[in-house]
PDB file of C-alpha atoms in Angstrom:
ATOM      1  CA  UNK A 232     -11.777  24.811  30.194  1.00 89.00           C
ATOM      2  CA  UNK A 233      -9.983  24.598  26.825  1.00 91.00           C
ATOM      3  CA  UNK A 234     -11.245  26.376  23.742  1.00 93.00           C
ATOM      4  CA  UNK A 235     -11.888  24.262  20.643  1.00 92.00           C
ATOM      5  CA  UNK A 236      -8.707  25.718  19.108  1.00 94.00           C
ATOM      6  CA  UNK A 237      -6.680  24.681  22.174  1.00 95.00           C
ATOM      7  CA  UNK A 238      -8.143  21.185  21.815  1.00 94.00           C
ATOM      8  CA  UNK A 239      -6.960  21.112  18.167  1.00 93.00           C
ATOM      9  CA  UNK A 240      -3.405  21.903  19.166  1.00 94.00           C
ATOM     10  CA  UNK A 241      -3.494  19.439  22.088  1.00 95.00           C
ATOM     11  CA  UNK A 242      -4.518  16.587  19.768  1.00 95.00           C
ATOM     12  CA  UNK A 243      -7.892  16.222  21.484  1.00 94.00           C
ATOM     13  CA  UNK A 244     -11.296  15.845  19.793  1.00 92.00           C
ATOM     14  CA  UNK A 245     -12.602  19.255  18.729  1.00 91.00           C
ATOM     15  CA  UNK A 246     -15.715  20.778  17.198  1.00 88.00           C
ATOM     16  CA  UNK A 247     -14.803  22.159  13.762  1.00 87.00           C
ATOM     17  CA  UNK A 248     -18.061  24.116  13.734  1.00 87.00           C
ATOM     18  CA  UNK A 249     -16.998  26.195  16.730  1.00 90.00           C
ATOM     19  CA  UNK A 250     -17.475  29.923  15.921  1.00 92.00           C
ATOM     20  CA  UNK A 251     -13.791  30.762  16.600  1.00 94.00           C
ATOM     21  CA  UNK A 252     -12.603  28.010  14.238  1.00 94.00           C
ATOM     22  CA  UNK A 253     -15.168  28.923  11.596  1.00 93.00           C
ATOM     23  CA  UNK A 254     -14.023  32.560  11.735  1.00 96.00           C
ATOM     24  CA  UNK A 255     -10.351  31.509  11.436  1.00 95.00           C
ATOM     25  CA  UNK A 256     -11.201  29.368   8.408  1.00 96.00           C
ATOM     26  CA  UNK A 257     -13.254  32.118   6.785  1.00 97.00           C
ATOM     27  CA  UNK A 258     -10.445  34.668   7.209  1.00 97.00           C
ATOM     28  CA  UNK A 259      -7.926  32.232   5.726  1.00 97.00           C
ATOM     29  CA  UNK A 260     -10.151  31.296   2.777  1.00 97.00           C
ATOM     30  CA  UNK A 261     -10.506  35.002   1.931  1.00 97.00           C
ATOM     31  CA  UNK A 262      -6.733  35.451   2.069  1.00 98.00           C
ATOM     32  CA  UNK A 263      -6.287  32.365  -0.116  1.00 97.00           C
ATOM     33  CA  UNK A 264      -8.549  33.881  -2.767  1.00 97.00           C
ATOM     34  CA  UNK A 265      -6.329  36.973  -2.771  1.00 97.00           C
ATOM     35  CA  UNK A 266      -3.164  34.870  -2.925  1.00 97.00           C
ATOM     36  CA  UNK A 267      -4.356  32.491  -5.625  1.00 96.00           C
ATOM     37  CA  UNK A 268      -5.665  35.297  -7.857  1.00 96.00           C
ATOM     38  CA  UNK A 269      -2.750  37.667  -7.288  1.00 94.00           C
ATOM     39  CA  UNK A 270      -0.437  38.826 -10.050  1.00 93.00           C
ATOM     40  CA  UNK A 271       2.272  36.172 -10.172  1.00 89.00           C
ATOM     41  CA  UNK A 272       4.908  38.867 -10.619  1.00 93.00           C
ATOM     42  CA  UNK A 273       3.805  40.704  -7.433  1.00 94.00           C
ATOM     43  CA  UNK A 274       6.243  38.925  -5.137  1.00 92.00           C
ATOM     44  CA  UNK A 275       5.976  41.466  -2.315  1.00 94.00           C
ATOM     45  CA  UNK A 276       2.169  41.522  -2.427  1.00 95.00           C
ATOM     46  CA  UNK A 277       2.025  37.725  -2.226  1.00 95.00           C
ATOM     47  CA  UNK A 278       4.553  37.685   0.616  1.00 96.00           C
ATOM     48  CA  UNK A 279       2.418  40.224   2.521  1.00 97.00           C
ATOM     49  CA  UNK A 280      -0.610  37.938   2.217  1.00 97.00           C
ATOM     50  CA  UNK A 281       1.428  34.946   3.387  1.00 97.00           C
ATOM     51  CA  UNK A 282       2.784  36.878   6.402  1.00 97.00           C
ATOM     52  CA  UNK A 283      -0.781  37.736   7.398  1.00 97.00           C
ATOM     53  CA  UNK A 284      -2.020  34.180   6.908  1.00 97.00           C
ATOM     54  CA  UNK A 285       0.761  31.907   8.211  1.00 98.00           C
ATOM     55  CA  UNK A 286       2.125  31.315  11.714  1.00 97.00           C
ATOM     56  CA  UNK A 287       5.586  32.315  10.460  1.00 98.00           C
ATOM     57  CA  UNK A 288       7.506  32.485   7.198  1.00 98.00           C
ATOM     58  CA  UNK A 289      11.268  32.714   6.809  1.00 98.00           C
ATOM     59  CA  UNK A 290      13.460  34.331   4.181  1.00 97.00           C
ATOM     60  CA  UNK A 291      13.648  33.231   0.535  1.00 97.00           C
ATOM     61  CA  UNK A 292      10.385  31.292   0.631  1.00 97.00           C
ATOM     62  CA  UNK A 293       8.341  30.653  -2.506  1.00 96.00           C
ATOM     63  CA  UNK A 294       4.748  29.421  -2.179  1.00 96.00           C
ATOM     64  CA  UNK A 295       3.298  28.785  -5.625  1.00 95.00           C
ATOM     65  CA  UNK A 296      -0.373  28.984  -6.530  1.00 93.00           C
ATOM     66  CA  UNK A 297      -2.841  27.421  -6.167  1.00 95.00           C
ATOM     67  CA  UNK A 298      -2.182  26.877  -2.465  1.00 97.00           C
ATOM     68  CA  UNK A 299      -4.804  25.673   0.005  1.00 97.00           C
ATOM     69  CA  UNK A 300      -4.903  25.402   3.799  1.00 98.00           C
ATOM     70  CA  UNK A 301      -7.381  25.391   6.692  1.00 96.00           C
ATOM     71  CA  UNK A 302      -6.321  27.934   9.345  1.00 97.00           C
ATOM     72  CA  UNK A 303      -2.957  29.084   7.985  1.00 97.00           C
ATOM     73  CA  UNK A 304      -1.762  30.235  11.390  1.00 97.00           C
ATOM     74  CA  UNK A 305      -0.591  26.699  12.251  1.00 98.00           C
ATOM     75  CA  UNK A 306       1.910  26.616   9.372  1.00 98.00           C
ATOM     76  CA  UNK A 307       5.488  27.564  10.299  1.00 98.00           C
ATOM     77  CA  UNK A 308       8.011  27.785   7.438  1.00 98.00           C
ATOM     78  CA  UNK A 309      11.778  28.186   7.787  1.00 98.00           C
ATOM     79  CA  UNK A 310      14.258  29.790   5.372  1.00 98.00           C
ATOM     80  CA  UNK A 311      14.903  28.824   1.744  1.00 98.00           C
ATOM     81  CA  UNK A 312      11.747  26.791   1.164  1.00 98.00           C
ATOM     82  CA  UNK A 313       9.897  26.062  -2.068  1.00 98.00           C
ATOM     83  CA  UNK A 314       6.273  24.934  -1.966  1.00 98.00           C
ATOM     84  CA  UNK A 315       5.275  24.202  -5.536  1.00 98.00           C
ATOM     85  CA  UNK A 316       1.828  24.503  -7.167  1.00 97.00           C
ATOM     86  CA  UNK A 317      -1.411  22.877  -6.016  1.00 97.00           C
ATOM     87  CA  UNK A 318      -0.319  21.952  -2.490  1.00 98.00           C
ATOM     88  CA  UNK A 319      -2.887  21.426   0.277  1.00 98.00           C
ATOM     89  CA  UNK A 320      -2.001  21.738   3.963  1.00 98.00           C
ATOM     90  CA  UNK A 321      -4.806  20.831   6.396  1.00 98.00           C
ATOM     91  CA  UNK A 322      -3.329  22.632   9.402  1.00 98.00           C
ATOM     92  CA  UNK A 323      -5.752  21.981  12.256  1.00 97.00           C
ATOM     93  CA  UNK A 324      -2.578  21.268  14.234  1.00 97.00           C
ATOM     94  CA  UNK A 325       0.973  22.533  13.637  1.00 98.00           C
ATOM     95  CA  UNK A 326       2.799  21.957  10.374  1.00 98.00           C
ATOM     96  CA  UNK A 327       6.473  22.810  10.888  1.00 98.00           C
ATOM     97  CA  UNK A 328       8.733  23.080   7.844  1.00 98.00           C
ATOM     98  CA  UNK A 329      12.457  23.508   8.417  1.00 98.00           C
ATOM     99  CA  UNK A 330      15.131  25.229   6.312  1.00 98.00           C
ATOM    100  CA  UNK A 331      16.193  24.251   2.774  1.00 98.00           C
ATOM    101  CA  UNK A 332      13.029  22.246   2.134  1.00 98.00           C
ATOM    102  CA  UNK A 333      11.636  21.409  -1.303  1.00 98.00           C
ATOM    103  CA  UNK A 334       7.952  20.475  -1.518  1.00 98.00           C
ATOM    104  CA  UNK A 335       6.915  19.465  -5.027  1.00 98.00           C
ATOM    105  CA  UNK A 336       3.577  20.000  -6.762  1.00 98.00           C
ATOM    106  CA  UNK A 337       0.361  18.415  -5.472  1.00 98.00           C
ATOM    107  CA  UNK A 338       1.759  17.492  -2.048  1.00 98.00           C
ATOM    108  CA  UNK A 339      -0.887  17.064   0.625  1.00 98.00           C
ATOM    109  CA  UNK A 340      -0.180  17.398   4.346  1.00 98.00           C
ATOM    110  CA  UNK A 341      -2.943  16.417   6.751  1.00 98.00           C
ATOM    111  CA  UNK A 342      -3.041  16.992  10.497  1.00 98.00           C
ATOM    112  CA  UNK A 343      -6.777  16.280  10.948  1.00 96.00           C
ATOM    113  CA  UNK A 344      -7.988  12.714  11.343  1.00 94.00           C
ATOM    114  CA  UNK A 345     -10.803  10.561  12.685  1.00 92.00           C
ATOM    115  CA  UNK A 346     -11.126   7.176  14.362  1.00 89.00           C
ATOM    116  CA  UNK A 347     -11.357   4.238  11.965  1.00 91.00           C
ATOM    117  CA  UNK A 348     -14.085   2.857  14.261  1.00 90.00           C
ATOM    118  CA  UNK A 349     -17.422   4.279  13.035  1.00 89.00           C
ATOM    119  CA  UNK A 350     -18.873   4.171  16.578  1.00 87.00           C
ATOM    120  CA  UNK A 351     -16.047   6.474  17.730  1.00 84.00           C
ATOM    121  CA  UNK A 352     -16.085   8.640  14.571  1.00 86.00           C
ATOM    122  CA  UNK A 353     -19.794   9.502  14.288  1.00 85.00           C
ATOM    123  CA  UNK A 354     -21.441  11.783  16.841  1.00 77.00           C
ATOM    124  CA  UNK A 355     -24.696  10.334  18.134  1.00 74.00           C
ATOM    125  CA  UNK A 356     -25.606  13.633  19.786  1.00 66.00           C
ATOM    126  CA  UNK A 357     -25.200  15.753  16.657  1.00 52.00           C
ATOM    127  CA  UNK A 358     -28.891  16.439  16.126  1.00 56.00           C
ATOM    128  CA  UNK A 359     -29.239  19.102  13.465  1.00 55.00           C
ATOM    129  CA  UNK A 360     -25.611  20.205  13.815  1.00 57.00           C
ATOM    130  CA  UNK A 361     -23.368  20.138  10.760  1.00 63.00           C
ATOM    131  CA  UNK A 362     -20.673  18.574  12.949  1.00 68.00           C
ATOM    132  CA  UNK A 363     -21.640  14.915  12.824  1.00 78.00           C
ATOM    133  CA  UNK A 364     -18.114  13.482  13.142  1.00 84.00           C
ATOM    134  CA  UNK A 365     -15.455  13.554  15.829  1.00 87.00           C
ATOM    135  CA  UNK A 366     -12.172  15.037  14.631  1.00 91.00           C
ATOM    136  CA  UNK A 367      -8.757  15.350  16.245  1.00 94.00           C
ATOM    137  CA  UNK A 368      -5.446  16.591  14.844  1.00 97.00           C
ATOM    138  CA  UNK A 369      -1.783  15.659  15.232  1.00 98.00           C
ATOM    139  CA  UNK A 370       1.228  17.798  14.223  1.00 98.00           C
ATOM    140  CA  UNK A 371       3.420  17.176  11.169  1.00 98.00           C
ATOM    141  CA  UNK A 372       7.100  18.109  11.151  1.00 98.00           C
ATOM    142  CA  UNK A 373       9.455  18.345   8.176  1.00 98.00           C
ATOM    143  CA  UNK A 374      13.060  18.841   9.275  1.00 98.00           C
ATOM    144  CA  UNK A 375      15.875  20.680   7.441  1.00 98.00           C
ATOM    145  CA  UNK A 376      17.085  19.745   3.932  1.00 98.00           C
ATOM    146  CA  UNK A 377      14.103  17.519   3.091  1.00 98.00           C
ATOM    147  CA  UNK A 378      12.701  16.976  -0.403  1.00 98.00           C
ATOM    148  CA  UNK A 379       9.072  15.841  -0.650  1.00 98.00           C
ATOM    149  CA  UNK A 380       8.344  14.459  -4.139  1.00 98.00           C
ATOM    150  CA  UNK A 381       5.316  15.344  -6.242  1.00 98.00           C
ATOM    151  CA  UNK A 382       1.939  14.043  -5.173  1.00 98.00           C
ATOM    152  CA  UNK A 383       3.189  12.703  -1.824  1.00 98.00           C
ATOM    153  CA  UNK A 384       0.725  12.580   1.075  1.00 98.00           C
ATOM    154  CA  UNK A 385       1.857  13.099   4.680  1.00 98.00           C
ATOM    155  CA  UNK A 386      -0.607  11.844   7.279  1.00 98.00           C
ATOM    156  CA  UNK A 387      -1.206  13.192  10.811  1.00 98.00           C
ATOM    157  CA  UNK A 388       1.547  12.873  13.402  1.00 98.00           C
ATOM    158  CA  UNK A 389       4.494  12.128  11.105  1.00 98.00           C
ATOM    159  CA  UNK A 390       7.978  13.611  11.200  1.00 98.00           C
ATOM    160  CA  UNK A 391      10.303  13.557   8.198  1.00 98.00           C
ATOM    161  CA  UNK A 392      13.913  13.523   9.418  1.00 98.00           C
ATOM    162  CA  UNK A 393      16.554  15.902   8.116  1.00 98.00           C
ATOM    163  CA  UNK A 394      18.242  15.290   4.756  1.00 98.00           C
ATOM    164  CA  UNK A 395      15.572  12.766   3.744  1.00 98.00           C
ATOM    165  CA  UNK A 396      13.888  12.442   0.346  1.00 98.00           C
ATOM    166  CA  UNK A 397      10.301  11.208   0.059  1.00 98.00           C
ATOM    167  CA  UNK A 398       9.582   9.732  -3.380  1.00 98.00           C
ATOM    168  CA  UNK A 399       6.839  11.043  -5.624  1.00 98.00           C
ATOM    169  CA  UNK A 400       3.409   9.585  -4.937  1.00 98.00           C
ATOM    170  CA  UNK A 401       4.384   8.197  -1.538  1.00 98.00           C
ATOM    171  CA  UNK A 402       1.874   7.967   1.305  1.00 98.00           C
ATOM    172  CA  UNK A 403       3.683   8.643   4.578  1.00 98.00           C
ATOM    173  CA  UNK A 404       1.760   6.856   7.322  1.00 98.00           C
ATOM    174  CA  UNK A 405       4.503   6.916   9.975  1.00 97.00           C
ATOM    175  CA  UNK A 406       7.611   8.965  10.746  1.00 98.00           C
ATOM    176  CA  UNK A 407      10.630   8.568   8.447  1.00 98.00           C
ATOM    177  CA  UNK A 408      14.141   8.872   9.943  1.00 98.00           C
ATOM    178  CA  UNK A 409      16.886  11.285   8.928  1.00 98.00           C
ATOM    179  CA  UNK A 410      19.351  10.703   6.095  1.00 98.00           C
ATOM    180  CA  UNK A 411      17.431   8.330   3.860  1.00 98.00           C
ATOM    181  CA  UNK A 412      15.299   7.888   0.754  1.00 98.00           C
ATOM    182  CA  UNK A 413      11.794   6.557   1.364  1.00 98.00           C
ATOM    183  CA  UNK A 414       9.127   5.676  -1.198  1.00 98.00           C
ATOM    184  CA  UNK A 415       5.846   3.860  -1.691  1.00 98.00           C
ATOM    185  CA  UNK A 416       2.422   3.297  -0.173  1.00 97.00           C
ATOM    186  CA  UNK A 417       2.931   2.934   2.667  1.00 97.00           C
ATOM    187  CA  UNK A 418       6.183   4.876   2.496  1.00 98.00           C
ATOM    188  CA  UNK A 419       9.242   2.806   3.488  1.00 98.00           C
ATOM    189  CA  UNK A 420      12.973   3.494   3.647  1.00 97.00           C
ATOM    190  CA  UNK A 421      14.777   2.031   0.620  1.00 97.00           C
ATOM    191  CA  UNK A 422      18.201   3.627   1.071  1.00 96.00           C
ATOM    192  CA  UNK A 423      20.240   5.158   3.896  1.00 96.00           C
ATOM    193  CA  UNK A 424      22.462   8.116   2.999  1.00 92.00           C
ATOM    194  CA  UNK A 425      25.945   9.012   4.223  1.00 87.00           C
ATOM    195  CA  UNK A 426      25.533  12.672   5.142  1.00 77.00           C
TER     196      UNK A 426
END
């Protein structure tokens, strides 16, 4: 039988109130407090916190504050990556970030989602439980050399292809191919690039 965490990663409905998941979240929230209140000049201290919190972190990575995430351990960051201030990564499933990636301020990446059908979204057996909704999560992948513009939102299950730019304020509802510029809500390709 799968644990609730294994269900998260498999994209199956999971119970966010499961003790293992609650403990993972609590640990991460405590690390986030340390990170977000750390001395901005203490690069090594901040990197130590990030190494403890994230699934992996490459070389020459800058994660600005304030930064927010759910579990932390499902975030995998390559080399030469900038994650600017006020970003939120809801990492109930994997968030993979390649090399040479720029993520501007206020970017939100979501892996968790719910059915749009209320009968499928609301638990009828919840009783007094805090978990009254059914949640599942899908991975998000950002390939090499991508630039995500400020305030963009990436929804569950999307992949951003290599060398692509996502315009500021875009809402990415489906995967975007490599070598293009895509903008808008919903985000659409407006230009293909010769790379």
